[in-house]
mmCIF file of C-alpha atoms in Angstrom:
data_model
loop_
_atom_site.group_PDB
_atom_site.id
_atom_site.type_symbol
_atom_site.label_atom_id
_atom_site.label_comp_id
_atom_site.label_asym_id
_atom_site.label_seq_id
_atom_site.Cartn_x
_atom_site.Cartn_y
_atom_site.Cartn_z
ATOM 1 C CA MET R 7 22.964 -40.967 -11.499
ATOM 2 C CA ASN R 8 25.105 -38.037 -10.548
ATOM 3 C CA ASP R 9 27.780 -37.835 -7.907
ATOM 4 C CA PHE R 10 25.344 -36.468 -5.384
ATOM 5 C CA SER R 11 22.575 -39.028 -5.627
ATOM 6 C CA GLU R 12 23.599 -40.718 -2.415
ATOM 7 C CA LEU R 13 23.816 -37.399 -0.625
ATOM 8 C CA GLU R 14 20.439 -36.362 -1.982
ATOM 9 C CA ALA R 15 18.950 -39.576 -0.652
ATOM 10 C CA GLU R 16 20.441 -38.852 2.761
ATOM 11 C CA LEU R 17 19.073 -35.333 2.683
ATOM 12 C CA LYS R 18 15.573 -36.544 1.845
ATOM 13 C CA LYS R 19 15.655 -38.759 4.892
ATOM 14 C CA LEU R 20 15.785 -35.651 7.018
ATOM 15 C CA ARG R 21 12.251 -34.771 7.996
ATOM 16 C CA PRO R 22 11.354 -31.116 8.540
ATOM 17 C CA ARG R 23 9.869 -30.546 11.951
ATOM 18 C CA PRO R 24 6.086 -30.613 11.872
ATOM 19 C CA VAL R 25 4.178 -27.386 11.806
ATOM 20 C CA SER R 26 2.587 -26.357 15.065
ATOM 21 C CA PRO R 27 -1.116 -27.196 15.155
ATOM 22 C CA ASP R 28 -2.224 -23.611 15.692
ATOM 23 C CA LEU R 29 -0.562 -22.302 12.546
ATOM 24 C CA SER R 30 -3.329 -23.703 10.389
ATOM 25 C CA ALA R 31 -5.901 -22.101 12.692
ATOM 26 C CA ARG R 32 -4.092 -18.772 12.500
ATOM 27 C CA ILE R 33 -4.121 -18.898 8.736
ATOM 28 C CA GLU R 34 -7.803 -19.715 8.791
ATOM 29 C CA VAL R 35 -8.414 -16.659 10.962
ATOM 30 C CA GLY R 36 -6.315 -14.539 8.634
ATOM 31 C CA LEU R 37 -8.256 -15.690 5.602
ATOM 32 C CA ALA R 38 -11.558 -15.188 7.423
ATOM 33 C CA GLU R 39 -10.592 -11.622 8.297
ATOM 34 C CA ASN R 40 -9.698 -11.133 4.700
ATOM 35 C CA GLU R 41 -13.089 -12.432 3.636
ATOM 36 C CA ALA R 42 -14.806 -10.140 6.096
ATOM 37 C CA ALA R 43 -12.977 -7.184 4.644
ATOM 38 C CA GLY R 44 -14.932 -7.273 1.417
ATOM 39 C CA ARG R 45 -13.815 -10.490 -0.163
ATOM 40 C CA GLY R 46 -10.224 -9.427 0.267
ATOM 41 C CA THR R 47 -9.444 -8.103 -3.112
ATOM 42 C CA ALA R 48 -5.719 -7.895 -3.512
ATOM 43 C CA THR R 49 -4.789 -4.443 -4.652
ATOM 44 C CA ALA R 50 -1.029 -4.635 -4.369
ATOM 45 C CA GLY R 51 -1.209 -1.649 -2.063
ATOM 46 C CA VAL R 52 -3.102 0.448 -4.567
ATOM 47 C CA LEU R 53 -6.500 1.132 -3.109
ATOM 48 C CA PRO R 54 -9.153 3.137 -4.896
ATOM 49 C CA LYS R 55 -9.665 6.472 -3.248
ATOM 50 C CA GLN R 56 -12.952 7.066 -1.595
ATOM 51 C CA ARG R 57 -14.952 9.815 -3.144
ATOM 52 C CA ARG R 58 -15.146 12.724 -0.763
ATOM 53 C CA PHE R 59 -16.945 15.972 -1.236
ATOM 54 C CA ARG R 60 -14.353 18.613 -1.818
ATOM 55 C CA PRO R 61 -15.675 22.034 -2.764
ATOM 56 C CA ASN R 62 -14.186 23.590 -5.851
ATOM 57 C CA TRP R 63 -13.190 26.874 -4.312
ATOM 58 C CA PHE R 64 -12.151 28.389 -7.619
ATOM 59 C CA ALA R 65 -15.493 27.717 -9.264
ATOM 60 C CA LEU R 66 -17.317 28.836 -6.146
ATOM 61 C CA GLY R 67 -15.429 32.116 -5.994
ATOM 62 C CA LEU R 68 -15.894 32.714 -9.684
ATOM 63 C CA GLY R 69 -19.631 32.212 -9.397
ATOM 64 C CA LEU R 70 -19.861 34.491 -6.400
ATOM 65 C CA ALA R 71 -17.907 37.225 -8.168
ATOM 66 C CA ALA R 72 -20.140 36.921 -11.214
ATOM 67 C CA ALA R 73 -23.239 37.236 -9.078
ATOM 68 C CA VAL R 74 -21.942 40.343 -7.309
ATOM 69 C CA THR R 75 -20.956 41.913 -10.615
ATOM 70 C CA PHE R 76 -24.406 41.272 -12.023
ATOM 71 C CA LEU R 77 -26.075 42.858 -9.028
ATOM 72 C CA VAL R 78 -23.861 45.917 -9.165
ATOM 73 C CA LEU R 79 -24.242 46.486 -12.881
ATOM 74 C CA ALA R 80 -27.894 45.633 -13.207
ATOM 75 C CA ARG R 81 -29.026 47.630 -10.151
ATOM 76 C CA VAL R 82 -32.027 45.536 -9.805
ATOM 77 C CA ASN R 83 -34.906 47.741 -8.699
ATOM 78 C CA VAL R 84 -36.593 45.932 -5.976
ATOM 79 C CA ASP R 85 -38.923 48.785 -5.100
ATOM 80 C CA ARG R 86 -42.426 47.600 -4.684
ATOM 81 C CA PRO R 87 -45.598 49.424 -3.897
ATOM 82 C CA SER R 88 -45.908 49.561 -0.172
ATOM 83 C CA LYS R 89 -48.805 47.844 1.338
ATOM 84 C CA SER R 90 -48.467 49.450 4.663
ATOM 85 C CA THR R 91 -51.488 49.580 6.779
ATOM 86 C CA GLY R 92 -52.071 51.243 10.035
ATOM 87 C CA LEU R 93 -50.542 54.397 11.327
ATOM 88 C CA ALA R 94 -47.924 55.757 9.032
ATOM 89 C CA LEU R 95 -47.382 59.222 10.394
ATOM 90 C CA LEU R 96 -48.734 61.424 13.134
ATOM 91 C CA THR R 97 -47.998 65.049 12.602
ATOM 92 C CA PRO R 98 -49.293 68.065 14.444
ATOM 93 C CA ALA R 99 -50.246 70.093 11.461
ATOM 94 C CA PRO R 100 -49.818 73.852 11.503
ATOM 95 C CA ILE R 101 -52.954 75.821 11.860
ATOM 96 C CA THR R 102 -53.811 77.258 8.536
ATOM 97 C CA PRO R 103 -54.980 80.791 8.130
ATOM 98 C CA THR R 104 -58.157 79.457 6.584
ATOM 99 C CA ALA R 105 -59.269 78.330 10.002
ATOM 100 C CA LYS R 106 -60.776 81.540 11.144
ATOM 101 C CA ALA R 107 -62.505 82.369 14.364
ATOM 102 C CA VAL R 108 -66.193 81.662 14.282
ATOM 103 C CA ASP R 109 -68.551 82.837 17.014
ATOM 104 C CA GLY R 110 -65.732 83.347 19.456
ATOM 105 C CA PHE R 111 -64.113 80.012 18.698
ATOM 106 C CA VAL R 112 -60.526 80.191 17.613
ATOM 107 C CA PRO R 113 -58.487 77.302 16.166
ATOM 108 C CA SER R 114 -56.271 75.889 18.866
ATOM 109 C CA ALA R 115 -54.835 72.648 17.400
ATOM 110 C CA MET R 116 -54.729 70.522 14.320
ATOM 111 C CA THR R 117 -53.340 67.009 13.861
ATOM 112 C CA GLN R 118 -52.843 64.852 10.821
ATOM 113 C CA VAL R 119 -52.701 61.073 11.069
ATOM 114 C CA VAL R 120 -51.320 59.416 7.928
ATOM 115 C CA TYR R 121 -52.529 55.895 8.151
ATOM 116 C CA ASP R 122 -51.755 54.666 4.670
ATOM 117 C CA THR R 123 -49.280 55.549 1.949
ATOM 118 C CA LYS R 124 -49.404 53.735 -1.322
ATOM 119 C CA ASP R 125 -46.890 53.839 -4.129
ATOM 120 C CA GLU R 126 -48.904 53.754 -7.305
ATOM 121 C CA GLY R 127 -45.895 53.521 -9.574
ATOM 122 C CA LEU R 128 -44.670 55.704 -12.372
ATOM 123 C CA HIS R 129 -46.939 58.076 -14.164
ATOM 124 C CA PHE R 130 -46.455 60.511 -16.933
ATOM 125 C CA ALA R 131 -48.050 63.734 -15.994
ATOM 126 C CA GLU R 132 -49.436 65.894 -18.751
ATOM 127 C CA GLY R 133 -46.768 68.062 -20.241
ATOM 128 C CA ALA R 134 -44.014 66.410 -18.253
ATOM 129 C CA ASP R 135 -40.942 65.025 -19.941
ATOM 130 C CA GLU R 136 -40.054 62.536 -17.300
ATOM 131 C CA PRO R 137 -42.128 60.030 -15.453
ATOM 132 C CA MET R 138 -42.973 60.728 -11.846
ATOM 133 C CA ARG R 139 -43.719 58.429 -9.004
ATOM 134 C CA ARG R 140 -47.237 58.857 -7.646
ATOM 135 C CA LEU R 141 -47.771 58.427 -3.917
ATOM 136 C CA ARG R 142 -51.243 58.350 -2.473
ATOM 137 C CA SER R 143 -51.547 59.134 1.225
ATOM 138 C CA ARG R 144 -54.637 58.695 3.287
ATOM 139 C CA LYS R 145 -54.900 60.837 6.342
ATOM 140 C CA ARG R 146 -57.215 61.760 9.108
ATOM 141 C CA GLU R 147 -57.137 65.378 10.170
ATOM 142 C CA THR R 148 -58.458 66.703 13.407
ATOM 143 C CA VAL R 149 -59.034 70.412 13.953
ATOM 144 C CA GLN R 150 -59.828 71.792 17.389
ATOM 145 C CA TRP R 151 -61.356 75.151 18.275
ATOM 146 C CA LYS R 152 -61.593 76.796 21.636
ATOM 147 C CA ASN R 153 -63.593 79.637 22.961
ATOM 148 C CA PRO R 154 -61.268 81.509 25.264
ATOM 149 C CA GLN R 155 -64.095 83.312 26.960
ATOM 150 C CA THR R 156 -66.336 80.431 27.814
ATOM 151 C CA GLY R 157 -63.676 77.632 27.726
ATOM 152 C CA ALA R 158 -65.808 75.587 25.339
ATOM 153 C CA SER R 159 -64.005 73.532 22.694
ATOM 154 C CA LEU R 160 -65.004 72.071 19.393
ATOM 155 C CA ARG R 161 -63.177 69.292 17.626
ATOM 156 C CA VAL R 162 -63.769 68.118 14.075
ATOM 157 C CA THR R 163 -62.185 65.047 12.517
ATOM 158 C CA TYR R 164 -62.360 64.248 8.820
ATOM 159 C CA PRO R 165 -60.565 61.956 6.368
ATOM 160 C CA THR R 166 -58.407 63.305 3.608
ATOM 161 C CA GLU R 167 -56.518 61.856 0.725
ATOM 162 C CA GLU R 168 -53.437 63.370 -0.803
ATOM 163 C CA VAL R 169 -51.700 62.484 -4.041
ATOM 164 C CA THR R 170 -48.073 63.464 -4.388
ATOM 165 C CA LEU R 171 -45.998 63.282 -7.546
ATOM 166 C CA VAL R 172 -42.358 62.727 -6.772
ATOM 167 C CA PRO R 173 -39.786 63.374 -9.477
ATOM 168 C CA ILE R 174 -37.457 60.449 -10.120
ATOM 169 C CA SER R 175 -33.849 61.230 -9.776
ATOM 170 C CA GLY R 176 -31.819 59.984 -12.727
ATOM 171 C CA GLN R 177 -29.697 56.918 -11.920
ATOM 172 C CA MET G 20 -2.555 -30.635 -6.174
ATOM 173 C CA GLU G 21 -4.282 -29.973 -9.473
ATOM 174 C CA ASP G 22 -6.521 -26.958 -9.332
ATOM 175 C CA VAL G 23 -5.920 -26.638 -5.659
ATOM 176 C CA VAL G 24 -5.732 -22.875 -5.779
ATOM 177 C CA THR G 25 -8.919 -22.543 -7.744
ATOM 178 C CA HIS G 26 -11.060 -23.516 -4.785
ATOM 179 C CA GLU G 27 -11.065 -21.390 -1.680
ATOM 180 C CA GLU G 28 -11.963 -24.330 0.533
ATOM 181 C CA ASP G 29 -8.908 -26.239 -0.579
ATOM 182 C CA TRP G 30 -6.381 -24.082 1.165
ATOM 183 C CA LYS G 31 -6.127 -26.604 3.965
ATOM 184 C CA VAL G 32 -5.219 -29.324 1.497
ATOM 185 C CA CYS G 33 -2.632 -27.062 -0.030
ATOM 186 C CA PHE G 34 -1.202 -26.021 3.309
ATOM 187 C CA ALA G 35 -1.144 -29.543 4.703
ATOM 188 C CA GLU G 36 1.059 -30.572 1.832
ATOM 189 C CA LEU G 37 3.281 -27.509 1.624
ATOM 190 C CA GLY G 38 3.260 -26.214 5.196
ATOM 191 C CA PRO G 39 6.257 -28.052 6.656
ATOM 192 C CA GLY G 40 8.401 -27.239 3.629
ATOM 193 C CA LEU G 41 7.327 -23.606 3.720
ATOM 194 C CA VAL G 42 8.216 -23.270 7.385
ATOM 195 C CA LEU G 43 11.561 -24.931 6.723
ATOM 196 C CA PHE G 44 12.151 -22.480 3.894
ATOM 197 C CA ALA G 45 11.270 -19.548 6.148
ATOM 198 C CA ARG G 46 13.639 -20.901 8.770
ATOM 199 C CA GLN G 47 16.518 -20.201 6.406
ATOM 200 C CA PHE G 48 16.000 -16.511 7.114
ATOM 201 C CA VAL G 49 15.150 -16.547 10.807
ATOM 202 C CA ARG G 50 16.318 -18.696 13.631
ATOM 203 C CA SER G 51 13.204 -19.550 15.512
ATOM 204 C CA ILE G 52 10.228 -21.657 14.625
ATOM 205 C CA ALA G 53 7.861 -19.009 15.914
ATOM 206 C CA ASP G 54 9.248 -16.383 13.559
ATOM 207 C CA ALA G 55 9.226 -18.785 10.657
ATOM 208 C CA GLU G 56 5.613 -19.687 11.293
ATOM 209 C CA ASP G 57 4.670 -16.018 11.513
ATOM 210 C CA ILE G 58 6.283 -15.463 8.141
ATOM 211 C CA VAL G 59 4.515 -18.435 6.602
ATOM 212 C CA GLN G 60 1.184 -17.346 8.027
ATOM 213 C CA ASP G 61 1.507 -13.858 6.597
ATOM 214 C CA ALA G 62 2.823 -15.078 3.270
ATOM 215 C CA PHE G 63 0.244 -17.806 2.834
ATOM 216 C CA VAL G 64 -2.650 -15.447 3.539
ATOM 217 C CA ARG G 65 -1.230 -12.930 1.088
ATOM 218 C CA PHE G 66 -0.703 -15.625 -1.508
ATOM 219 C CA TRP G 67 -4.188 -17.007 -1.121
ATOM 220 C CA ARG G 68 -5.692 -13.535 -1.232
ATOM 221 C CA LYS G 69 -3.812 -12.836 -4.431
ATOM 222 C CA GLN G 70 -5.013 -16.061 -5.967
ATOM 223 C CA HIS G 71 -8.621 -15.308 -5.131
ATOM 224 C CA SER G 72 -8.723 -11.650 -5.929
ATOM 225 C CA GLY G 73 -10.810 -10.222 -8.718
ATOM 226 C CA ASP G 74 -8.312 -11.488 -11.240
ATOM 227 C CA PRO G 75 -9.022 -14.889 -12.696
ATOM 228 C CA PRO G 76 -6.919 -17.458 -10.848
ATOM 229 C CA THR G 77 -4.167 -19.227 -12.637
ATOM 230 C CA PRO G 78 -5.454 -22.689 -13.419
ATOM 231 C CA GLY G 79 -3.689 -25.479 -11.600
ATOM 232 C CA PHE G 80 -0.831 -25.172 -9.180
ATOM 233 C CA GLY G 81 1.814 -24.717 -11.784
ATOM 234 C CA ALA G 82 5.358 -23.466 -11.645
ATOM 235 C CA ALA G 83 4.270 -19.854 -11.595
ATOM 236 C CA ASN G 84 2.009 -20.384 -8.582
ATOM 237 C CA ARG G 85 4.528 -22.369 -6.577
ATOM 238 C CA GLY G 86 7.216 -19.911 -7.473
ATOM 239 C CA LEU G 87 4.960 -17.065 -6.362
ATOM 240 C CA LEU G 88 4.221 -18.764 -3.057
ATOM 241 C CA TYR G 89 7.884 -19.223 -2.176
ATOM 242 C CA ALA G 90 8.711 -15.780 -3.469
ATOM 243 C CA THR G 91 6.060 -14.393 -1.129
ATOM 244 C CA VAL G 92 7.522 -16.266 1.826
ATOM 245 C CA ARG G 93 10.970 -14.970 0.984
ATOM 246 C CA SER G 94 9.702 -11.427 0.548
ATOM 247 C CA VAL G 95 7.885 -11.456 3.874
ATOM 248 C CA ALA G 96 10.962 -12.852 5.597
ATOM 249 C CA LEU G 97 13.252 -10.209 4.154
ATOM 250 C CA ASP G 98 10.750 -7.477 5.011
ATOM 251 C CA LEU G 99 10.706 -8.726 8.567
ATOM 252 C CA LEU G 100 14.468 -8.580 8.776
ATOM 253 C CA ARG G 101 14.610 -5.129 7.259
ATOM 254 C CA ARG G 102 11.920 -3.767 9.560
ATOM 255 C CA ASP G 103 13.737 -4.719 12.682
ATOM 256 C CA ALA G 104 17.409 -3.972 12.401
ATOM 257 C CA ARG G 105 18.033 -5.091 15.962
ATOM 258 C CA ARG G 106 16.347 -8.320 15.174
ATOM 259 C CA ALA G 107 18.445 -8.699 12.052
ATOM 260 C CA ARG G 108 21.606 -8.193 14.061
ATOM 261 C CA ARG G 109 20.440 -10.770 16.517
ATOM 262 C CA GLU G 110 19.778 -13.172 13.678
ATOM 263 C CA ALA G 111 23.203 -12.517 12.238
ATOM 264 C CA THR G 112 24.775 -13.130 15.599
ATOM 265 C CA ALA G 113 22.749 -16.251 15.972
ATOM 266 C CA SER G 114 23.806 -17.533 12.596
ATOM 267 C CA ALA G 115 27.426 -17.230 13.670
ATOM 268 C CA ASP G 116 26.769 -19.399 16.657
ATOM 269 C CA MET G 117 23.772 -21.329 15.497
ATOM 270 C CA GLU G 118 24.598 -24.732 16.883
ATOM 271 C CA GLN G 119 24.113 -23.497 20.401
ATOM 272 C CA THR G 120 21.271 -21.067 19.865
ATOM 273 C CA THR G 121 19.061 -22.205 17.020
ATOM 274 C CA GLU G 122 16.222 -24.604 17.221
ATOM 275 C CA PRO G 123 16.701 -27.693 15.077
ATOM 276 C CA GLN G 124 15.006 -27.638 11.717
ATOM 277 C CA PHE G 125 14.667 -31.396 11.420
ATOM 278 C CA ASP G 126 13.715 -34.395 13.435
ATOM 279 C CA PHE G 127 16.739 -36.623 13.771
ATOM 280 C CA ASP G 128 16.916 -40.390 13.893
ATOM 281 C CA ASP G 129 20.615 -40.564 14.614
ATOM 282 C CA GLY G 130 23.795 -38.618 15.011
ATOM 283 C CA SER G 131 24.562 -38.859 11.337
ATOM 284 C CA GLN G 132 21.451 -36.901 10.468
ATOM 285 C CA ARG G 133 22.279 -34.373 13.144
ATOM 286 C CA ALA G 134 25.689 -33.849 11.563
ATOM 287 C CA LEU G 135 24.118 -33.490 8.138
ATOM 288 C CA ALA G 136 21.703 -30.897 9.461
ATOM 289 C CA ALA G 137 24.602 -29.019 11.046
ATOM 290 C CA ALA G 138 26.409 -29.058 7.718
ATOM 291 C CA ILE G 139 23.334 -27.582 6.032
ATOM 292 C CA ASP G 140 23.356 -24.737 8.513
ATOM 293 C CA LEU G 141 26.869 -23.862 7.483
ATOM 294 C CA LEU G 142 25.901 -23.281 3.864
ATOM 295 C CA PRO G 143 25.510 -19.746 2.537
ATOM 296 C CA VAL G 144 21.901 -18.666 2.562
ATOM 297 C CA GLU G 145 21.786 -18.453 -1.264
ATOM 298 C CA GLN G 146 22.685 -22.125 -1.502
ATOM 299 C CA ARG G 147 20.595 -23.167 1.446
ATOM 300 C CA GLU G 148 17.376 -21.683 0.111
ATOM 301 C CA VAL G 149 17.848 -23.447 -3.222
ATOM 302 C CA LEU G 150 18.634 -26.705 -1.448
ATOM 303 C CA VAL G 151 15.565 -26.454 0.760
ATOM 304 C CA MET G 152 13.271 -25.700 -2.138
ATOM 305 C CA LYS G 153 14.721 -28.529 -4.194
ATOM 306 C CA ILE G 154 15.006 -31.319 -1.612
ATOM 307 C CA TRP G 155 12.177 -30.765 0.840
ATOM 308 C CA ASN G 156 9.735 -28.819 -1.290
ATOM 309 C CA GLU G 157 10.422 -30.665 -4.517
ATOM 310 C CA LEU G 158 10.415 -27.592 -6.668
ATOM 311 C CA THR G 159 11.843 -27.757 -10.133
ATOM 312 C CA PHE G 160 14.677 -25.479 -11.114
ATOM 313 C CA ALA G 161 12.164 -23.513 -13.146
ATOM 314 C CA GLU G 162 10.059 -22.929 -10.051
ATOM 315 C CA ILE G 163 13.104 -22.089 -7.957
ATOM 316 C CA ALA G 164 14.261 -19.652 -10.597
ATOM 317 C CA SER G 165 10.814 -18.069 -10.607
ATOM 318 C CA ALA G 166 10.758 -17.747 -6.826
ATOM 319 C CA LEU G 167 14.213 -16.220 -6.559
ATOM 320 C CA SER G 168 14.088 -14.207 -9.765
ATOM 321 C CA ILE G 169 17.225 -15.862 -11.055
ATOM 322 C CA SER G 170 17.941 -17.996 -14.065
ATOM 323 C CA GLN G 171 17.497 -21.731 -13.990
ATOM 324 C CA ASN G 172 21.194 -22.151 -14.600
ATOM 325 C CA THR G 173 21.990 -20.059 -11.573
ATOM 326 C CA ALA G 174 19.563 -22.074 -9.494
ATOM 327 C CA ALA G 175 21.092 -25.330 -10.669
ATOM 328 C CA SER G 176 24.590 -24.027 -10.012
ATOM 329 C CA ARG G 177 23.750 -23.000 -6.481
ATOM 330 C CA TYR G 178 22.247 -26.393 -5.891
ATOM 331 C CA ARG G 179 25.362 -28.148 -7.088
ATOM 332 C CA TYR G 180 27.578 -25.899 -4.996
ATOM 333 C CA ALA G 181 25.461 -26.669 -1.981
ATOM 334 C CA LEU G 182 25.697 -30.407 -2.500
ATOM 335 C CA ALA G 183 29.408 -30.191 -3.066
ATOM 336 C CA ALA G 184 29.927 -28.227 0.117
ATOM 337 C CA LEU G 185 27.684 -30.603 2.035
ATOM 338 C CA LYS G 186 29.474 -33.607 0.752
ATOM 339 C CA LYS G 187 32.751 -32.131 1.797
ATOM 340 C CA ASN G 188 31.554 -31.063 5.220
ATOM 341 C CA PHE G 189 29.463 -34.142 5.798
ATOM 342 C CA VAL G 190 32.357 -36.431 5.029
ATOM 343 C CA VAL G 191 34.497 -34.478 7.426
ATOM 344 C CA HIS G 192 31.886 -34.805 10.152
ATOM 345 C CA GLU G 193 31.471 -38.489 9.452
#
């Protein structure tokens, strides 16, 4: 027995005031909220970061620059044979000297309608050192004659096809 | 109390046994029952959450667990006081004039007990918290030392100082 045993006995006779009835309910609510929040794992304030999509601007820029450089240096030839259909060109063609007056009829007009142009690619012409691009044009020519004395007119329409070799400029 | 913290459903058993002592302990830092109960609520939920986190719970309700529970109550109480400086000043003012302004911590049977309770209020808080943990919560000095992060010798010394001061004051009041 120490000197304070009597005092300790007196102290233990003091009864702490009872806890209010709602405190237990409040704790229950607190624990329930904790359960609802994903089993309430204690993290001591250190929470794992949520993964968020964050673009890597450096890598993105580097890739873009590489792509542009490739395009500039490679000069990708994206020319393709045209598959145009329909009217390509309507040109009033000059009257050629070969169209001579026949029986009082004189040439009065001539038109060319280019309705198709096709790029047939590169071809090596005989004796040529460099390849040339061959273009095939399909036209419809109309030649008109008039007789100035009688006022009669004659019009002739015929299809033509023209192949043009275009030199390729060095690049 | 064996294994009480290993079962989530047993928190009511644990709290029914420790609740009054915990609130009394919290009252050593604040001067109203409502504040003390708020502290205990927060601390108990934190403690229980910690015990049932992903980590394996400490088996039994040993010294480390009890020490952790009271340490949590103390930490929450001190955080509360730090957060609200005005409140802390009010508490300090209240402690200087506590007989008129504080709610009683105990139920009294007679005037002698009232005088003893008044003498307890006059103790320094360092001695009072050790006294409360030892007498009304029945913690060992090892558990008290764990809760307060002090040595067992320091805890025992504070306890003896508290009893000595009480004996002196209580005799005077008698």
